[in-house]
mmCIF file of C-alpha atoms in Angstrom:
data_model
loop_
_atom_site.group_PDB
_atom_site.id
_atom_site.type_symbol
_atom_site.label_atom_id
_atom_site.label_comp_id
_atom_site.label_asym_id
_atom_site.label_seq_id
_atom_site.Cartn_x
_atom_site.Cartn_y
_atom_site.Cartn_z
ATOM 1 C CA GLN Y 1 0.000 0.000 0.000
ATOM 2 C CA ASP Y 2 1.465 3.334 -1.083
ATOM 3 C CA ALA Y 3 1.848 5.844 1.752
ATOM 4 C CA HIS Y 4 -0.112 8.348 -0.306
ATOM 5 C CA CYS Y 5 -3.035 5.946 -0.822
ATOM 6 C CA PRO Y 6 -4.789 5.378 2.535
ATOM 7 C CA ALA Y 7 -6.316 2.002 3.292
ATOM 8 C CA TRP Y 8 -9.866 3.288 2.785
ATOM 9 C CA SER Y 9 -9.264 3.976 -0.916
ATOM 10 C CA PRO Y 10 -6.945 1.410 -2.505
ATOM 11 C CA LEU Y 11 -6.138 2.376 -6.068
ATOM 12 C CA ILE Y 12 -5.729 -0.491 -8.479
ATOM 13 C CA GLN Y 13 -4.913 -0.580 -12.180
ATOM 14 C CA ASP Y 14 -6.459 -3.120 -14.473
ATOM 15 C CA ARG Y 15 -4.641 -4.551 -17.487
ATOM 16 C CA PHE Y 16 -5.827 -1.626 -19.608
ATOM 17 C CA GLY Y 17 -4.299 0.889 -17.218
ATOM 18 C CA THR Y 18 -7.653 2.288 -16.088
ATOM 19 C CA ILE Y 19 -7.685 3.482 -12.498
ATOM 20 C CA HIS Y 20 -10.567 2.238 -10.383
ATOM 21 C CA TRP Y 21 -11.449 3.020 -6.806
ATOM 22 C CA THR Y 22 -12.545 0.157 -4.584
ATOM 23 C CA ALA Y 23 -14.868 1.523 -1.895
ATOM 24 C CA ASN Y 24 -15.079 -0.202 1.442
ATOM 25 C CA ARG Y 25 -17.942 -2.629 1.919
ATOM 26 C CA GLU Y 26 -19.965 -0.437 4.258
ATOM 27 C CA LEU Y 27 -20.075 2.478 1.802
ATOM 28 C CA ARG Y 28 -21.035 0.193 -1.073
ATOM 29 C CA GLU Y 29 -23.844 -1.382 0.935
ATOM 30 C CA LEU Y 30 -25.144 2.048 1.971
ATOM 31 C CA ARG Y 31 -25.304 3.232 -1.635
ATOM 32 C CA GLU Y 32 -27.019 0.039 -2.717
ATOM 33 C CA LEU Y 33 -29.681 0.480 -0.048
ATOM 34 C CA ARG Y 34 -30.233 4.076 -1.108
ATOM 35 C CA ALA Y 35 -30.462 3.098 -4.751
ATOM 36 C CA MET Y 36 -33.142 0.541 -3.890
ATOM 37 C CA ALA Y 37 -35.219 3.012 -1.907
ATOM 38 C CA THR Y 38 -38.644 3.764 -3.327
ATOM 39 C CA ASP Y 39 -40.323 7.155 -3.483
ATOM 40 C CA ASP Y 40 -41.060 8.873 -0.203
ATOM 41 C CA LYS Y 41 -42.089 12.335 0.863
ATOM 42 C CA ASP Y 42 -38.561 13.348 1.925
ATOM 43 C CA GLY Y 43 -36.088 11.781 -0.505
ATOM 44 C CA LEU Y 44 -35.797 12.062 -4.263
ATOM 45 C CA SER Y 45 -38.274 10.194 -6.426
ATOM 46 C CA ASP Y 46 -37.166 7.169 -8.402
ATOM 47 C CA GLU Y 47 -37.565 9.264 -11.552
ATOM 48 C CA SER Y 48 -35.201 11.922 -10.163
ATOM 49 C CA LYS Y 49 -32.684 9.263 -9.147
ATOM 50 C CA GLY Y 50 -32.670 7.778 -12.649
ATOM 51 C CA VAL Y 51 -34.286 4.470 -11.685
ATOM 52 C CA THR Y 52 -36.901 4.800 -14.430
ATOM 53 C CA HIS Y 53 -34.051 4.993 -16.980
ATOM 54 C CA GLY Y 54 -32.469 1.853 -15.577
ATOM 55 C CA GLU Y 55 -29.527 3.589 -13.893
ATOM 56 C CA VAL Y 56 -29.184 5.433 -10.576
ATOM 57 C CA ILE Y 57 -27.182 8.601 -11.263
ATOM 58 C CA ARG Y 58 -27.980 10.387 -7.993
ATOM 59 C CA ASP Y 59 -29.242 8.977 -4.710
ATOM 60 C CA TYR Y 60 -29.273 11.953 -2.355
ATOM 61 C CA GLN Y 61 -31.213 11.442 0.869
ATOM 62 C CA PRO Y 62 -31.747 14.510 3.090
ATOM 63 C CA ALA Y 63 -30.661 14.402 6.714
ATOM 64 C CA PRO Y 64 -33.462 13.761 9.220
ATOM 65 C CA GLY Y 65 -35.424 16.984 9.634
ATOM 66 C CA ALA Y 66 -33.781 18.692 6.670
ATOM 67 C CA LYS Y 67 -35.951 21.035 4.614
ATOM 68 C CA TRP Y 68 -35.911 21.532 0.867
ATOM 69 C CA ARG Y 69 -35.587 25.178 -0.232
ATOM 70 C CA SER Y 70 -38.705 25.056 -2.403
ATOM 71 C CA GLY Y 71 -40.124 21.582 -2.066
ATOM 72 C CA ARG Y 72 -38.681 18.309 -3.286
ATOM 73 C CA PRO Y 73 -36.772 18.891 -6.554
ATOM 74 C CA ASP Y 74 -37.827 17.165 -9.748
ATOM 75 C CA TYR Y 75 -35.015 15.959 -12.028
ATOM 76 C CA ALA Y 76 -37.245 14.198 -14.557
ATOM 77 C CA ALA Y 77 -36.645 16.666 -17.411
ATOM 78 C CA VAL Y 78 -32.890 17.013 -16.950
ATOM 79 C CA ASN Y 79 -32.538 13.239 -16.597
ATOM 80 C CA LYS Y 80 -34.276 12.780 -19.952
ATOM 81 C CA LEU Y 81 -31.824 15.248 -21.491
ATOM 82 C CA TYR Y 82 -28.895 13.545 -19.798
ATOM 83 C CA PHE Y 83 -29.702 10.026 -20.927
ATOM 84 C CA GLU Y 84 -30.479 11.135 -24.485
ATOM 85 C CA HIS Y 85 -27.394 13.293 -25.011
ATOM 86 C CA ARG Y 86 -24.631 12.091 -22.699
ATOM 87 C CA VAL Y 87 -21.413 11.090 -24.420
ATOM 88 C CA MET Y 88 -20.109 8.774 -21.684
ATOM 89 C CA ASN Y 89 -21.715 5.692 -20.174
ATOM 90 C CA HIS Y 90 -19.524 4.727 -17.247
ATOM 91 C CA ALA Y 91 -19.486 1.172 -15.977
ATOM 92 C CA GLU Y 92 -21.317 0.618 -12.713
ATOM 93 C CA GLY Y 93 -18.866 0.665 -9.817
ATOM 94 C CA SER Y 94 -16.159 2.467 -11.782
ATOM 95 C CA LEU Y 95 -14.335 5.443 -10.345
ATOM 96 C CA GLU Y 96 -15.973 7.662 -12.964
ATOM 97 C CA ALA Y 97 -19.496 6.530 -12.018
ATOM 98 C CA LEU Y 98 -18.760 6.940 -8.318
ATOM 99 C CA ILE Y 99 -17.379 10.475 -8.682
ATOM 100 C CA GLN Y 100 -20.215 11.491 -10.995
ATOM 101 C CA LYS Y 101 -22.814 10.370 -8.463
ATOM 102 C CA LEU Y 102 -20.951 12.044 -5.605
ATOM 103 C CA MET Y 103 -20.890 15.372 -7.455
ATOM 104 C CA LYS Y 104 -24.522 15.084 -8.550
ATOM 105 C CA ASN Y 105 -25.509 14.508 -4.914
ATOM 106 C CA TRP Y 106 -23.410 17.529 -3.944
ATOM 107 C CA ASP Y 107 -25.276 19.572 -6.541
ATOM 108 C CA VAL Y 108 -28.650 18.474 -5.142
ATOM 109 C CA GLU Y 109 -27.636 19.414 -1.621
ATOM 110 C CA CYS Y 110 -26.088 22.838 -2.125
ATOM 111 C CA ARG Y 111 -28.796 23.797 -4.607
ATOM 112 C CA HIS Y 112 -31.858 22.556 -2.707
ATOM 113 C CA ILE Y 113 -30.968 22.351 1.019
ATOM 114 C CA ALA Y 114 -30.599 25.881 2.404
ATOM 115 C CA SER Y 115 -29.168 25.168 5.859
ATOM 116 C CA THR Y 116 -25.486 24.232 5.897
ATOM 117 C CA HIS Y 117 -26.134 22.520 9.248
ATOM 118 C CA GLN Y 118 -28.104 19.918 7.285
ATOM 119 C CA TRP Y 119 -25.470 19.358 4.599
ATOM 120 C CA GLN Y 120 -24.024 15.857 4.431
ATOM 121 C CA THR Y 121 -21.988 15.658 1.228
ATOM 122 C CA MET Y 122 -19.447 18.186 2.519
ATOM 123 C CA ASP Y 123 -17.269 18.709 5.558
ATOM 124 C CA VAL Y 124 -18.798 22.118 6.201
ATOM 125 C CA SER Y 125 -16.065 23.123 8.661
ATOM 126 C CA LYS Y 126 -13.419 22.781 5.946
ATOM 127 C CA PHE Y 127 -15.307 23.298 2.721
ATOM 128 C CA LYS Y 128 -14.071 25.807 0.148
ATOM 129 C CA ALA Y 129 -15.108 26.353 -3.454
ATOM 130 C CA ALA Y 130 -13.111 28.366 -5.966
ATOM 131 C CA LEU Y 131 -13.408 29.315 -9.627
ATOM 132 C CA ASN Y 132 -10.280 29.363 -11.793
ATOM 133 C CA GLY Y 133 -7.960 29.646 -8.806
ATOM 134 C CA GLY Y 134 -9.738 32.705 -7.449
ATOM 135 C CA CYS Y 135 -10.846 33.669 -3.958
ATOM 136 C CA PRO Y 136 -12.411 30.644 -2.204
ATOM 137 C CA PHE Y 137 -15.973 30.662 -0.853
ATOM 138 C CA ASN Y 138 -16.927 28.830 2.329
ATOM 139 C CA ALA Y 139 -20.036 26.678 2.765
ATOM 140 C CA GLN Y 140 -22.244 29.489 4.067
ATOM 141 C CA LEU Y 141 -21.403 31.791 1.161
ATOM 142 C CA LEU Y 142 -22.070 28.923 -1.215
ATOM 143 C CA SER Y 143 -25.526 28.505 0.319
ATOM 144 C CA ASP Y 144 -26.262 32.243 0.386
ATOM 145 C CA MET Y 145 -25.132 32.940 -3.188
ATOM 146 C CA SER Y 146 -25.900 29.536 -4.799
ATOM 147 C CA HIS Y 147 -23.211 27.437 -6.416
ATOM 148 C CA ALA Y 148 -24.286 28.721 -9.841
ATOM 149 C CA ASN Y 149 -23.398 32.295 -8.874
ATOM 150 C CA VAL Y 150 -20.187 31.227 -7.134
ATOM 151 C CA LEU Y 151 -19.048 29.231 -10.169
ATOM 152 C CA ILE Y 152 -19.953 31.888 -12.747
ATOM 153 C CA GLY Y 153 -18.905 35.106 -11.048
ATOM 154 C CA GLU Y 154 -18.733 38.382 -12.953
ATOM 155 C CA THR Y 155 -18.944 38.426 -16.747
ATOM 156 C CA PRO Y 156 -19.850 41.151 -19.280
ATOM 157 C CA GLU Y 157 -23.387 39.723 -19.499
ATOM 158 C CA TYR Y 158 -24.012 38.418 -15.967
ATOM 159 C CA SER Y 159 -23.294 39.620 -12.438
ATOM 160 C CA ALA Y 160 -23.321 37.053 -9.641
ATOM 161 C CA THR Y 161 -23.139 39.737 -6.959
ATOM 162 C CA ALA Y 162 -26.209 41.487 -8.362
ATOM 163 C CA SER Y 163 -28.276 38.306 -8.452
ATOM 164 C CA SER Y 164 -29.651 36.473 -5.436
ATOM 165 C CA ALA Y 165 -29.387 32.701 -5.171
ATOM 166 C CA GLU Y 166 -33.071 32.315 -6.017
ATOM 167 C CA ALA Y 167 -32.991 34.822 -8.889
ATOM 168 C CA GLY Y 168 -29.894 33.239 -10.388
ATOM 169 C CA MET Y 169 -31.331 29.730 -10.327
ATOM 170 C CA LYS Y 170 -34.613 31.012 -11.779
ATOM 171 C CA ASN Y 171 -32.813 32.870 -14.574
ATOM 172 C CA PHE Y 172 -30.728 29.914 -15.715
ATOM 173 C CA GLY Y 173 -33.677 27.589 -15.215
ATOM 174 C CA ALA Y 174 -35.680 29.781 -17.607
ATOM 175 C CA ALA Y 175 -32.826 29.694 -20.135
ATOM 176 C CA PHE Y 176 -32.758 25.887 -20.092
ATOM 177 C CA PRO Y 177 -36.378 24.694 -19.648
ATOM 178 C CA GLU Y 178 -35.350 21.116 -20.465
ATOM 179 C CA GLY Y 179 -32.548 21.273 -17.911
ATOM 180 C CA PHE Y 180 -28.798 21.773 -17.990
ATOM 181 C CA ALA Y 181 -27.297 18.315 -17.632
ATOM 182 C CA TRP Y 182 -23.852 17.446 -16.289
ATOM 183 C CA GLU Y 183 -21.557 14.460 -16.681
ATOM 184 C CA VAL Y 184 -18.052 13.334 -15.821
ATOM 185 C CA LEU Y 185 -16.004 12.733 -18.952
ATOM 186 C CA GLU Y 186 -12.779 11.398 -17.506
ATOM 187 C CA VAL Y 187 -11.183 10.964 -14.079
ATOM 188 C CA PHE Y 188 -7.435 11.533 -13.969
ATOM 189 C CA SER Y 189 -6.759 10.771 -10.303
ATOM 190 C CA GLY Y 190 -8.674 9.132 -7.472
ATOM 191 C CA PRO Y 191 -9.199 10.112 -3.824
ATOM 192 C CA PRO Y 192 -8.255 12.063 -1.855
ATOM 193 C CA ASN Y 193 -7.525 14.634 -4.599
ATOM 194 C CA VAL Y 194 -9.937 13.746 -7.377
ATOM 195 C CA THR Y 195 -9.151 15.441 -10.680
ATOM 196 C CA PHE Y 196 -11.638 15.059 -13.493
ATOM 197 C CA LYS Y 197 -12.926 16.551 -16.731
ATOM 198 C CA TRP Y 198 -16.645 17.387 -16.926
ATOM 199 C CA ARG Y 199 -19.240 18.456 -19.453
ATOM 200 C CA HIS Y 200 -22.325 20.659 -18.958
ATOM 201 C CA PHE Y 201 -24.906 20.609 -21.750
ATOM 202 C CA GLY Y 202 -28.412 21.812 -22.512
ATOM 203 C CA LYS Y 203 -30.650 23.194 -25.236
ATOM 204 C CA MET Y 204 -31.048 26.975 -25.287
ATOM 205 C CA THR Y 205 -34.810 26.942 -25.797
ATOM 206 C CA GLY Y 206 -35.811 29.430 -23.099
ATOM 207 C CA THR Y 207 -35.185 33.057 -22.216
ATOM 208 C CA PHE Y 208 -32.147 34.503 -20.429
ATOM 209 C CA LYS Y 209 -32.059 37.909 -18.770
ATOM 210 C CA ASP Y 210 -28.662 39.633 -18.772
ATOM 211 C CA LYS Y 211 -27.379 41.914 -16.008
ATOM 212 C CA HIS Y 212 -28.826 44.948 -17.790
ATOM 213 C CA GLY Y 213 -32.324 43.463 -17.693
ATOM 214 C CA LYS Y 214 -32.481 42.655 -21.400
ATOM 215 C CA GLU Y 215 -34.113 39.335 -22.278
ATOM 216 C CA HIS Y 216 -32.615 37.030 -24.879
ATOM 217 C CA LYS Y 217 -34.587 34.229 -26.524
ATOM 218 C CA GLY Y 218 -32.617 31.049 -27.105
ATOM 219 C CA ASN Y 219 -32.104 29.579 -30.566
ATOM 220 C CA GLY Y 220 -32.666 25.976 -29.496
ATOM 221 C CA GLU Y 221 -29.089 24.889 -30.090
ATOM 222 C CA MET Y 222 -27.242 22.576 -27.724
ATOM 223 C CA LEU Y 223 -24.726 24.399 -25.548
ATOM 224 C CA ASN Y 224 -21.704 22.337 -24.482
ATOM 225 C CA ILE Y 225 -19.303 23.473 -21.771
ATOM 226 C CA ILE Y 226 -16.151 21.510 -20.943
ATOM 227 C CA GLY Y 227 -14.198 22.078 -17.755
ATOM 228 C CA LEU Y 228 -11.877 20.620 -15.150
ATOM 229 C CA CYS Y 229 -12.450 20.079 -11.433
ATOM 230 C CA ILE Y 230 -10.209 19.142 -8.520
ATOM 231 C CA ALA Y 231 -12.268 17.887 -5.575
ATOM 232 C CA LYS Y 232 -10.580 17.026 -2.292
ATOM 233 C CA VAL Y 233 -12.468 14.400 -0.295
ATOM 234 C CA SER Y 234 -12.062 12.897 3.161
ATOM 235 C CA GLU Y 235 -11.770 9.227 4.076
ATOM 236 C CA ASP Y 236 -15.567 8.941 4.260
ATOM 237 C CA LEU Y 237 -16.002 10.802 0.938
ATOM 238 C CA LYS Y 238 -17.029 14.149 2.424
ATOM 239 C CA ILE Y 239 -16.111 16.906 -0.012
ATOM 240 C CA GLU Y 240 -13.618 19.331 1.556
ATOM 241 C CA SER Y 241 -12.908 21.571 -1.411
ATOM 242 C CA VAL Y 242 -13.911 22.061 -5.023
ATOM 243 C CA ASP Y 243 -11.700 23.921 -7.500
ATOM 244 C CA VAL Y 244 -13.460 24.425 -10.830
ATOM 245 C CA TYR Y 245 -11.736 25.550 -14.028
ATOM 246 C CA TYR Y 246 -13.517 26.712 -17.185
ATOM 247 C CA ASN Y 247 -14.376 29.955 -19.000
ATOM 248 C CA PRO Y 248 -17.710 31.337 -17.674
ATOM 249 C CA ASN Y 249 -18.017 33.447 -20.824
ATOM 250 C CA ASP Y 250 -18.444 30.226 -22.802
ATOM 251 C CA LEU Y 251 -21.633 29.672 -20.796
ATOM 252 C CA VAL Y 252 -23.092 33.160 -20.512
ATOM 253 C CA ARG Y 253 -22.178 34.753 -23.858
ATOM 254 C CA PRO Y 254 -24.202 32.334 -26.046
ATOM 255 C CA LEU Y 255 -27.241 32.929 -23.822
ATOM 256 C CA ALA Y 256 -26.999 36.699 -24.285
ATOM 257 C CA THR Y 257 -26.513 36.839 -28.043
#
């Protein structure tokens, strides 16, 4: 066992040189139980999890007593977009599938659970998020501003500081009525410092309002954004930091033209 690879996350290479992460038995069993869970009033529906498409791509379960920001989220539309237009289909149990699910669960939590005291995917006491090596945001700022605002920042067409968390999510939701799907393309290194390439994609069929208040009707084309992320995780897969790299103008400019 390499000194840099703790016992909880042995890294092995198969004969093709692909790195896989072998989770400990308890974590695997927990995820399997969550994946098998049926609809209930607190957790995500089977449709939101991806069960109805034959694959669980997120399995977030709120902490006891946790409250959704605006009711239980519905991922039916964005899941349809994801399964129809994804470019990768990772093998079940692979490092890529595991990291993709972890980050999708993170997205559910920081987008739809307002109280950081009820966050489970992150180590809130350590958590930092940064865009392109810039000033890091802690968990509370992430909740207050929304991760969309934090990971877009200031551009010629959009101002994160001038948009509340709710207004920002509503604006981008209106720009992508069918959803703005996300997938992991490739994982370059496993825990604890997970480095991976990602893709965001969606059809510009809605209306986007720029920071000057002007509305722009989408042309229906598919927008593809490619980026890199370095996520530091703990031994129990709590996210401690997220460093995201991409050009926010590649996202906002097509919506405002």
